[in-house]
JSON list of C-alpha atoms in Angstrom, two decimals:
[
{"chain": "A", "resi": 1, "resn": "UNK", "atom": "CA", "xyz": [117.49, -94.57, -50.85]},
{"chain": "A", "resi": 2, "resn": "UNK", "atom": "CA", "xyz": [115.20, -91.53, -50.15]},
{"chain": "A", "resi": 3, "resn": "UNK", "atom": "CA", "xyz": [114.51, -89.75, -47.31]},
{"chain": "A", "resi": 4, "resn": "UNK", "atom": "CA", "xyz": [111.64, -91.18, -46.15]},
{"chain": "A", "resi": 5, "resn": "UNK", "atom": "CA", "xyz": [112.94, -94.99, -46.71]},
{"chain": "A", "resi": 6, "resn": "UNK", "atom": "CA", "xyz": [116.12, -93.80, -44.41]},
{"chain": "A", "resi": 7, "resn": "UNK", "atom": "CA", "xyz": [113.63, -92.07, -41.62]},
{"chain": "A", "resi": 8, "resn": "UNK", "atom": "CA", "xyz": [111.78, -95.55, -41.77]},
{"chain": "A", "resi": 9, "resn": "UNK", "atom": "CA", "xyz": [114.47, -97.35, -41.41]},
{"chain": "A", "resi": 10, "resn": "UNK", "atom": "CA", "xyz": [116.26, -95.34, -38.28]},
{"chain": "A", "resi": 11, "resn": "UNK", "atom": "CA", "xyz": [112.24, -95.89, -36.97]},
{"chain": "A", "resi": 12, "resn": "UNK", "atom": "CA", "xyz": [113.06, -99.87, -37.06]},
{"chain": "A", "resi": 13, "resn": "UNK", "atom": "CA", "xyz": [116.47, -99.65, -36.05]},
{"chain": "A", "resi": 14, "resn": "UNK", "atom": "CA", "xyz": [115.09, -97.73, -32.88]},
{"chain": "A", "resi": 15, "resn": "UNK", "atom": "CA", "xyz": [112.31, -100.03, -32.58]},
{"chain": "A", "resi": 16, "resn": "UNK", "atom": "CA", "xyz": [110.12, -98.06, -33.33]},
{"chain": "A", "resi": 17, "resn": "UNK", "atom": "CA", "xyz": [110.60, -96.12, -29.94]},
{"chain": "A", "resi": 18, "resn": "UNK", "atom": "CA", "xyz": [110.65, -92.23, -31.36]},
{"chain": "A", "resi": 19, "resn": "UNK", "atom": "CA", "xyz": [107.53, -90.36, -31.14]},
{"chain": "A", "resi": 20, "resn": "UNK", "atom": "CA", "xyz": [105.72, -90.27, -33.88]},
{"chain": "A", "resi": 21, "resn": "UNK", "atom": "CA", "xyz": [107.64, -93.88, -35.03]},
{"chain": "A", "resi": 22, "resn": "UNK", "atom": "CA", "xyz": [103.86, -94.87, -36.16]},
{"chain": "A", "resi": 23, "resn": "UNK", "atom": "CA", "xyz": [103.23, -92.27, -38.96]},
{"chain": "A", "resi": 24, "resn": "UNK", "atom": "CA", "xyz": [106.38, -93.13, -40.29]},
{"chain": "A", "resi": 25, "resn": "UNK", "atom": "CA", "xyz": [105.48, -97.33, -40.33]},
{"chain": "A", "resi": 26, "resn": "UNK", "atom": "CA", "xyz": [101.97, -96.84, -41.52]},
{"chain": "A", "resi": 27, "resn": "UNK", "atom": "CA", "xyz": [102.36, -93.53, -43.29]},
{"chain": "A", "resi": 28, "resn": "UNK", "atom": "CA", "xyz": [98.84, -92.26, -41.90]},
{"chain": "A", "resi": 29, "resn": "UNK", "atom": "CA", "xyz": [98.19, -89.37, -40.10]},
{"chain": "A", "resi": 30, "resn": "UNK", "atom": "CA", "xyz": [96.81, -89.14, -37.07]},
{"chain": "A", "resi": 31, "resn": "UNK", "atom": "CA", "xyz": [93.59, -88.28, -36.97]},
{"chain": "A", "resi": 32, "resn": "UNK", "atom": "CA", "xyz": [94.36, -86.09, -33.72]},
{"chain": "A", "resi": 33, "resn": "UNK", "atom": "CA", "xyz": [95.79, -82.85, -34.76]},
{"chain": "A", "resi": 34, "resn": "UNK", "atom": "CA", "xyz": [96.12, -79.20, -33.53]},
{"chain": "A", "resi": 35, "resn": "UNK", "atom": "CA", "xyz": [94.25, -78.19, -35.88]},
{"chain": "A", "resi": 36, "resn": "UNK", "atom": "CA", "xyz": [96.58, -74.74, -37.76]},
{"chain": "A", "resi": 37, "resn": "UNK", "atom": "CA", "xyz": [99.18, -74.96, -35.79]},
{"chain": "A", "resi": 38, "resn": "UNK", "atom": "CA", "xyz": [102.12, -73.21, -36.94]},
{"chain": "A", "resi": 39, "resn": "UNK", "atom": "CA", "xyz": [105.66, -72.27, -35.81]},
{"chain": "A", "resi": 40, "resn": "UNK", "atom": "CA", "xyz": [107.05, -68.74, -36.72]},
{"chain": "A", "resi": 41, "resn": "UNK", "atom": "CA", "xyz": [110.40, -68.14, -38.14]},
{"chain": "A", "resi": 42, "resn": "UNK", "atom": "CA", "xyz": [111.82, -66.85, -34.69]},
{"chain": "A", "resi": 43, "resn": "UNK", "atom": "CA", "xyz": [109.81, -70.71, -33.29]},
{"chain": "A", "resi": 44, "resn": "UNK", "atom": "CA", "xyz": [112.58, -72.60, -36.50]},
{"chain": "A", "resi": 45, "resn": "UNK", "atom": "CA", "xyz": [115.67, -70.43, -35.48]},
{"chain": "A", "resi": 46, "resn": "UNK", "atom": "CA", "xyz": [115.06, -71.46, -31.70]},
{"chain": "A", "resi": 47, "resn": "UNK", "atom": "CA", "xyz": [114.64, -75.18, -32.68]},
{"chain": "A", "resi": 48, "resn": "UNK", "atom": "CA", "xyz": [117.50, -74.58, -34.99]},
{"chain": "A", "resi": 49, "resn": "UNK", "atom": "CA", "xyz": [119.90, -73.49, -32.09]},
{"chain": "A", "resi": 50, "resn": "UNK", "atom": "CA", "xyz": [118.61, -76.61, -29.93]},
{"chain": "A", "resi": 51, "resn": "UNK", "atom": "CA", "xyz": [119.74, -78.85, -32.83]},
{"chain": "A", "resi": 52, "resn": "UNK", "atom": "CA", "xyz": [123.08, -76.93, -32.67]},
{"chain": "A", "resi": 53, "resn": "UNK", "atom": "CA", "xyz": [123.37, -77.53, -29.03]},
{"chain": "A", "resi": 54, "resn": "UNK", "atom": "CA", "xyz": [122.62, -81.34, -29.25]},
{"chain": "A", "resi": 55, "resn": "UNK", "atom": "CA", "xyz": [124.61, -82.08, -32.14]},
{"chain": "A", "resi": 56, "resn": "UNK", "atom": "CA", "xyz": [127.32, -79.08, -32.41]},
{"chain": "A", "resi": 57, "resn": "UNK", "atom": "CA", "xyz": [129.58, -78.13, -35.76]},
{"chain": "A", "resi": 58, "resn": "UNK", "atom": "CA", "xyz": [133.31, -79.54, -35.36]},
{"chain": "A", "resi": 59, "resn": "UNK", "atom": "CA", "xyz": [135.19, -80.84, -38.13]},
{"chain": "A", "resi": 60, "resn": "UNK", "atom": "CA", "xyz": [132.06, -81.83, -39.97]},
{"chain": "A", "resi": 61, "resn": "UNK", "atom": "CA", "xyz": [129.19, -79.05, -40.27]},
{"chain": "A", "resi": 62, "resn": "UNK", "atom": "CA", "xyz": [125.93, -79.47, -37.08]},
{"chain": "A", "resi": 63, "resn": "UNK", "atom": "CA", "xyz": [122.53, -80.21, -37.04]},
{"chain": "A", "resi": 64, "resn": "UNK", "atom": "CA", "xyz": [122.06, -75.99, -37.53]},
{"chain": "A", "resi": 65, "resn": "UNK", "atom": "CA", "xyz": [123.84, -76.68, -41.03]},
{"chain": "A", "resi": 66, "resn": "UNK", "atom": "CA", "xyz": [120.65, -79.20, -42.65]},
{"chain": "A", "resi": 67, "resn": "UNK", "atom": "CA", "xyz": [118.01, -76.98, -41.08]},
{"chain": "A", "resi": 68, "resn": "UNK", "atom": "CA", "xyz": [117.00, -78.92, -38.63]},
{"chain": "A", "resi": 69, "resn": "UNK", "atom": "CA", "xyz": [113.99, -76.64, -36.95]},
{"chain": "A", "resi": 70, "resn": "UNK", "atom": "CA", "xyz": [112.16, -76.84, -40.66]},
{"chain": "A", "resi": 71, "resn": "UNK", "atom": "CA", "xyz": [112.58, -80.69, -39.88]},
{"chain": "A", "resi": 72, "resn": "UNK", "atom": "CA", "xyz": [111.65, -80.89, -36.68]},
{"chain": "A", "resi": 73, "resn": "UNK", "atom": "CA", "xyz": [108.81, -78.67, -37.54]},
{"chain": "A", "resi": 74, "resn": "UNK", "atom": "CA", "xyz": [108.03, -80.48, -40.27]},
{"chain": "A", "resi": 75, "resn": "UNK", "atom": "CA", "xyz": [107.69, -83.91, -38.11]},
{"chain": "A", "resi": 76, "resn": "UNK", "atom": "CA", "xyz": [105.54, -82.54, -35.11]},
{"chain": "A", "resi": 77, "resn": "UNK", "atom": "CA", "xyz": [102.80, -81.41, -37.89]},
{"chain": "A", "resi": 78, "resn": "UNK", "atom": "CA", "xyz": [102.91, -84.27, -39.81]},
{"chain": "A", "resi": 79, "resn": "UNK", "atom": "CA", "xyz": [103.12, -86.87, -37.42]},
{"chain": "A", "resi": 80, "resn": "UNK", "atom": "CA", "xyz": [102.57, -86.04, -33.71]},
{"chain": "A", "resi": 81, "resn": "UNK", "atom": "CA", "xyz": [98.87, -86.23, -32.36]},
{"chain": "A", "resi": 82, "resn": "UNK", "atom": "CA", "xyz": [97.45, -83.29, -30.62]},
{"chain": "A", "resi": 83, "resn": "UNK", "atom": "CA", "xyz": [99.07, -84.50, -26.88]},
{"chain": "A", "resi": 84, "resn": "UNK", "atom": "CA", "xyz": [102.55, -84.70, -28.42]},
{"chain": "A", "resi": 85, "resn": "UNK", "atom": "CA", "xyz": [102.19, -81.14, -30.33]},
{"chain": "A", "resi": 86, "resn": "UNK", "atom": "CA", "xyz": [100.94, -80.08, -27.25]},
{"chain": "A", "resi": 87, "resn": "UNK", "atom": "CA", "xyz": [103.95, -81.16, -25.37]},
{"chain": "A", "resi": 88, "resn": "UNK", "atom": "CA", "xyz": [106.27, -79.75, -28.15]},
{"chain": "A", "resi": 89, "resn": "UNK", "atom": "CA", "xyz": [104.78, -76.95, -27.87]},
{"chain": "A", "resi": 90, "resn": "UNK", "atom": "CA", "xyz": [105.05, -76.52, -24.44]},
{"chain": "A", "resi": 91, "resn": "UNK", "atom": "CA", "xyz": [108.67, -77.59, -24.04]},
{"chain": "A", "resi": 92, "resn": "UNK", "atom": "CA", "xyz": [109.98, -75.39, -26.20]},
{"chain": "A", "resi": 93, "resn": "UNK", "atom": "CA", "xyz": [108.24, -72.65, -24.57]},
{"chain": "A", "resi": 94, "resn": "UNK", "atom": "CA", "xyz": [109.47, -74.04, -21.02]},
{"chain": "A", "resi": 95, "resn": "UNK", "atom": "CA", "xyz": [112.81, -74.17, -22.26]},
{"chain": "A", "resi": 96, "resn": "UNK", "atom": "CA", "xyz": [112.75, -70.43, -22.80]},
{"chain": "A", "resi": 97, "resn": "UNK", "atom": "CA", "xyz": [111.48, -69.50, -19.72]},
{"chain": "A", "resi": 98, "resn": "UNK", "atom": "CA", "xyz": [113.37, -71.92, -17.28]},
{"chain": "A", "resi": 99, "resn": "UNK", "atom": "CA", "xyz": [116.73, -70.25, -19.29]},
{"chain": "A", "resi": 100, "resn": "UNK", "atom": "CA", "xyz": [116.32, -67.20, -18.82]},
{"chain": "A", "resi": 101, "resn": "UNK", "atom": "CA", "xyz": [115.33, -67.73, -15.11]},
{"chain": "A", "resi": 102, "resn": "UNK", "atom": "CA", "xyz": [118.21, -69.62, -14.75]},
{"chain": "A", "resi": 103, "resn": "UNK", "atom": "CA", "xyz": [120.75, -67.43, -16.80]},
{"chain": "A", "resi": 104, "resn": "UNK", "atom": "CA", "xyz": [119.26, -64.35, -16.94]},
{"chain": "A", "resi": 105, "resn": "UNK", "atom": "CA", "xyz": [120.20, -64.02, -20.72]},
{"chain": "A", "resi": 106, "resn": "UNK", "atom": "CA", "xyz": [118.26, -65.33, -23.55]},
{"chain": "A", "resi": 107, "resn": "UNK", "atom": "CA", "xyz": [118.47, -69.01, -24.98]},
{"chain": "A", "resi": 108, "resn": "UNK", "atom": "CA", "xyz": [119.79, -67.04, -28.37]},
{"chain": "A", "resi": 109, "resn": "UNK", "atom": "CA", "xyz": [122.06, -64.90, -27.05]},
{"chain": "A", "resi": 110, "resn": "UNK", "atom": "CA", "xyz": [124.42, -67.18, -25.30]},
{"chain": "A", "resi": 111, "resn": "UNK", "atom": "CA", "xyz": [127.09, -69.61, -27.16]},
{"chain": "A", "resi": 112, "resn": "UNK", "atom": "CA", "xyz": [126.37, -72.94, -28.36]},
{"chain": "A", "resi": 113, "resn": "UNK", "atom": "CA", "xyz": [128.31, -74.17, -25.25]},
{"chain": "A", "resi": 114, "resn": "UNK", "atom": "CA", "xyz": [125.92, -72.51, -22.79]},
{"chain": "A", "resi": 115, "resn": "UNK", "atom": "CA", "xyz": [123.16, -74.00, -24.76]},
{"chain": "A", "resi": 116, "resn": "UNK", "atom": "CA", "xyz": [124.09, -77.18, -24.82]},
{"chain": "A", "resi": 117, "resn": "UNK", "atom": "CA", "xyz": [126.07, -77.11, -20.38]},
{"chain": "A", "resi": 118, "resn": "UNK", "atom": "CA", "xyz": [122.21, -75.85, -19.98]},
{"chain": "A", "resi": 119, "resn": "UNK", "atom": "CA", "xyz": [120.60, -79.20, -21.65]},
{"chain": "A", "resi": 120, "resn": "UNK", "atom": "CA", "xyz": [122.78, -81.44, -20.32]},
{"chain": "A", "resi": 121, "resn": "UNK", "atom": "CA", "xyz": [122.76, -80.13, -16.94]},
{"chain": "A", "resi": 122, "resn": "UNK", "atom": "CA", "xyz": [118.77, -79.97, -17.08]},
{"chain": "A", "resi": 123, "resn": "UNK", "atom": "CA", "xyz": [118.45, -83.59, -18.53]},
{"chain": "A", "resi": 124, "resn": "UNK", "atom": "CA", "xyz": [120.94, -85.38, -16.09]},
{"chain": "A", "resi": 125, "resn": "UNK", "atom": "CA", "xyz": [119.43, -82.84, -12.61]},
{"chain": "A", "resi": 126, "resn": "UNK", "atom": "CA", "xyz": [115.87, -82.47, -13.96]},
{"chain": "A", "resi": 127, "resn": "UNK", "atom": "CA", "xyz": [115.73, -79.74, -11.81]},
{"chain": "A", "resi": 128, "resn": "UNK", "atom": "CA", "xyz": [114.22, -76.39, -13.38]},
{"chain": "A", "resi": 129, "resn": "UNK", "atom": "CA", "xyz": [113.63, -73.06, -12.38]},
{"chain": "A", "resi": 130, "resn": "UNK", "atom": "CA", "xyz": [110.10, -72.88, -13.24]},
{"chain": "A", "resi": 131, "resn": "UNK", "atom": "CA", "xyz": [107.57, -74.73, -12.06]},
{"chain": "A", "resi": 132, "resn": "UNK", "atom": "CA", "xyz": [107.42, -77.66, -14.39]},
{"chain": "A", "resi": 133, "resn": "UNK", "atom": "CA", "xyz": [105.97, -81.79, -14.52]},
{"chain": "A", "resi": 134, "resn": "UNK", "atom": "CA", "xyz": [109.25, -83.55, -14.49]},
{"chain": "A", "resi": 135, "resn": "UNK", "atom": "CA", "xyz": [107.53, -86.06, -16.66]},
{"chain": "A", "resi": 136, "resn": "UNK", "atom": "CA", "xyz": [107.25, -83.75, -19.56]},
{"chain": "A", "resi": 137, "resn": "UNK", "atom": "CA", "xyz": [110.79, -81.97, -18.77]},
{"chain": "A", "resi": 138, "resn": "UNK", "atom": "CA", "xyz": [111.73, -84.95, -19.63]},
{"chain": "A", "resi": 139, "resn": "UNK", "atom": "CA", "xyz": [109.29, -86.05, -22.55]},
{"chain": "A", "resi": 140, "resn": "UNK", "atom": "CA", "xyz": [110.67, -82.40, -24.74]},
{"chain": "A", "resi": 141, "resn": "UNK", "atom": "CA", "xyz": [113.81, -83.19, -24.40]},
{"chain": "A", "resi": 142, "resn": "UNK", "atom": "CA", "xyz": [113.54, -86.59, -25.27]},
{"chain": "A", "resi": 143, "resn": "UNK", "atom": "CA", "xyz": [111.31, -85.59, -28.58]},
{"chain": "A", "resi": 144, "resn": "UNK", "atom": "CA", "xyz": [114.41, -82.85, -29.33]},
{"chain": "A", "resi": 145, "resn": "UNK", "atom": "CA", "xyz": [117.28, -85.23, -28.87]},
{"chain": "A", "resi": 146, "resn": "UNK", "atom": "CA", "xyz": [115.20, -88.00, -31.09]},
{"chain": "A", "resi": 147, "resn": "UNK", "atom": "CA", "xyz": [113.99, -84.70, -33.88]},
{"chain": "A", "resi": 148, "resn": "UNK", "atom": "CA", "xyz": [117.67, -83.80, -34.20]},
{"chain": "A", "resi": 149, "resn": "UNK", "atom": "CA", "xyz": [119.37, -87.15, -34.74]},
{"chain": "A", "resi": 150, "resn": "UNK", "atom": "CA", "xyz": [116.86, -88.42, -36.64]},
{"chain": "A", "resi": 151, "resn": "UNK", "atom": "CA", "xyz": [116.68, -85.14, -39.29]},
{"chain": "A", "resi": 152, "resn": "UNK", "atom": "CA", "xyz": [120.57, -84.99, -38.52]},
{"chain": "A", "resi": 153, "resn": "UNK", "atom": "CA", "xyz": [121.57, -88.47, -39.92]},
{"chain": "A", "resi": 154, "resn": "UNK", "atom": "CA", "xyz": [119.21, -88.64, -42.44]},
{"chain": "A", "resi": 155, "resn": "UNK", "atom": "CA", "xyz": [120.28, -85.29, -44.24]},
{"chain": "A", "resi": 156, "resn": "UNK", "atom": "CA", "xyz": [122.66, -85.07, -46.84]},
{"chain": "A", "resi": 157, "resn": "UNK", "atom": "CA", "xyz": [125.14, -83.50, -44.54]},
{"chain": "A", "resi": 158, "resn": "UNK", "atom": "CA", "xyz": [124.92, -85.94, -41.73]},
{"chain": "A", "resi": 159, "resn": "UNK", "atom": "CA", "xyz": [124.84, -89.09, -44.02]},
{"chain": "A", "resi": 160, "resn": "UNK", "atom": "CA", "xyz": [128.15, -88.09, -46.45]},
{"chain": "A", "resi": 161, "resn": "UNK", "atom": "CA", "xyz": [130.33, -86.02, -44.21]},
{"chain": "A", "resi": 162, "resn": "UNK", "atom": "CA", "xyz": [129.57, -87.36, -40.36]},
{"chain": "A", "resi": 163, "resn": "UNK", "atom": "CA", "xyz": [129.18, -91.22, -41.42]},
{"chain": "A", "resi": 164, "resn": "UNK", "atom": "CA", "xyz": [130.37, -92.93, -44.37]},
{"chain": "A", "resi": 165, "resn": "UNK", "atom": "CA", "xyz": [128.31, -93.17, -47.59]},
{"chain": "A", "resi": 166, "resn": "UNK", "atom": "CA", "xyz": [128.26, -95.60, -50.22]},
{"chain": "A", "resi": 167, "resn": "UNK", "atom": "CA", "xyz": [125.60, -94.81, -52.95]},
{"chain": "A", "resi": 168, "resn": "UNK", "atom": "CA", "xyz": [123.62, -97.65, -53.56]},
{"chain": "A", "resi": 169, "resn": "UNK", "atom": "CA", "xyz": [123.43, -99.48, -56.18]},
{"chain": "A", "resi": 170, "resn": "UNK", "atom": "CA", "xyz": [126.63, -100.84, -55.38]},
{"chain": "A", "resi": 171, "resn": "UNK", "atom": "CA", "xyz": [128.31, -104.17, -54.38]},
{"chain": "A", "resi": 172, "resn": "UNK", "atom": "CA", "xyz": [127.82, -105.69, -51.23]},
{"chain": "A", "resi": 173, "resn": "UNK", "atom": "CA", "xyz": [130.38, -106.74, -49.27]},
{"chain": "A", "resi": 174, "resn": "UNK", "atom": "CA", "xyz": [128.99, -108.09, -45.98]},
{"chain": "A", "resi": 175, "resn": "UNK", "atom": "CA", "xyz": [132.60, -108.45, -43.95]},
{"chain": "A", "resi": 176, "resn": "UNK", "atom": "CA", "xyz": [134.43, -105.24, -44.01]},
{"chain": "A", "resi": 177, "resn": "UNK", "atom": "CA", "xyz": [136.53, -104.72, -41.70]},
{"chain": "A", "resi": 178, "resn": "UNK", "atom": "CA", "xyz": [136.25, -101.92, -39.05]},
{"chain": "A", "resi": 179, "resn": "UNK", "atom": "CA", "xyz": [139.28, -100.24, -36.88]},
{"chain": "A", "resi": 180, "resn": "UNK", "atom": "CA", "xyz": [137.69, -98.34, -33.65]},
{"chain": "A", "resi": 181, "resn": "UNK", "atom": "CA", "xyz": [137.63, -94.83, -34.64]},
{"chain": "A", "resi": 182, "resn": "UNK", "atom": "CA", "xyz": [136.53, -95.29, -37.95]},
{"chain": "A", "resi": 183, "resn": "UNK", "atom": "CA", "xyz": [132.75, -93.41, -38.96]},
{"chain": "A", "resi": 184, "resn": "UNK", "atom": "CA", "xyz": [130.06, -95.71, -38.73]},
{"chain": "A", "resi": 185, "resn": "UNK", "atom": "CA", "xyz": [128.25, -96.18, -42.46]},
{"chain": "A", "resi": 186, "resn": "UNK", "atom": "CA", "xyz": [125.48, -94.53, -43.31]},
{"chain": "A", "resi": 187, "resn": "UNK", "atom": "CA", "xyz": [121.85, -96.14, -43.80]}
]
């Protein structure tokens, strides 16, 4: 399976619920874009220490280890339309802001903890230190959490060392047995 037949398939699993979910099902653009947008190295190492925070290294490597803010990236050009870049765009430029109001450091010079106490504590309060729509407080970090586990568990990291991974072709066996603790398979 490639990566696109994997990303279509998480799209179906999800119902289809993920921004974006109708590029991936139709494989057309929208017609709707910001038209040169582009995201500068400093822009992928930020989105790349968001993945970290969402989806931190343990035993098995994190979403900073398949280069997630080239994916994420790569999915908000390719398939958002200009109101969802626009809100990408925007969130991640909130998220600076309301952090360093908040914690008077910068997002990239704190530990992935701090990162990640910051996210949770501004998805479950929705309360910010700038002046922000709670709408689309929530809407970034809804299109982060989805960019991250989405480019996460289709990678080749996520897929072989966080769940299990048979290479297909291979038999199918549709009753195997499953003790609670045990990695889920891979797509």
């Amino acid at each position: 399976m490639n990566r696109r037949d994997a990303i279509k398939s998480v799209a179906l699993m999800m119902g289809g619920a993920m921004v974006g979910a109708n590029v991936i099902l139709t494989g057309c653009k929208p017609e709707d874009q910001i038209v040169g947008l582009e995201f500068s190295p400093k822009d992928i190492a930020f989105l790349d220490e968001i993945g970290e925070a969402i989806i931190p290294t343990t035993d098995t490597p994190g979403a900073k280890a398949t280069g997630i803010g080239a994916f994420m990236v790569m999915m908000v050009k390719d398939t958002y339309n200009t109101e969802q870049q626009q809100t990408f765009v925007d969130g991640i430029n909130f998220i600076r802001k309301d952090f360093k109001a908040a914690k008077s450091k910068d997002f990239m010079d704190v530990s992935t903890e701090e990162r990640t106490a910051y996210l949770n504590e501004l998805k479950s309060s929705g309360k910010t230190t700038v002046a922000a729509d709670a709408t689309k407080v929530t809407a970034i970090l809804g299109m982060l959490q989805d960019l991250t586990v989405l480019g996460y568990f289709t990678s080749e990291i996520g897929a072989t060392q966080q769940l299990r991974y048979f290479e297909a072709p291979g038999r199918f066996d549709g009753c195997i047995d499953y003790t609670p603790g045990e990695r889920a398979y891979a797509i």
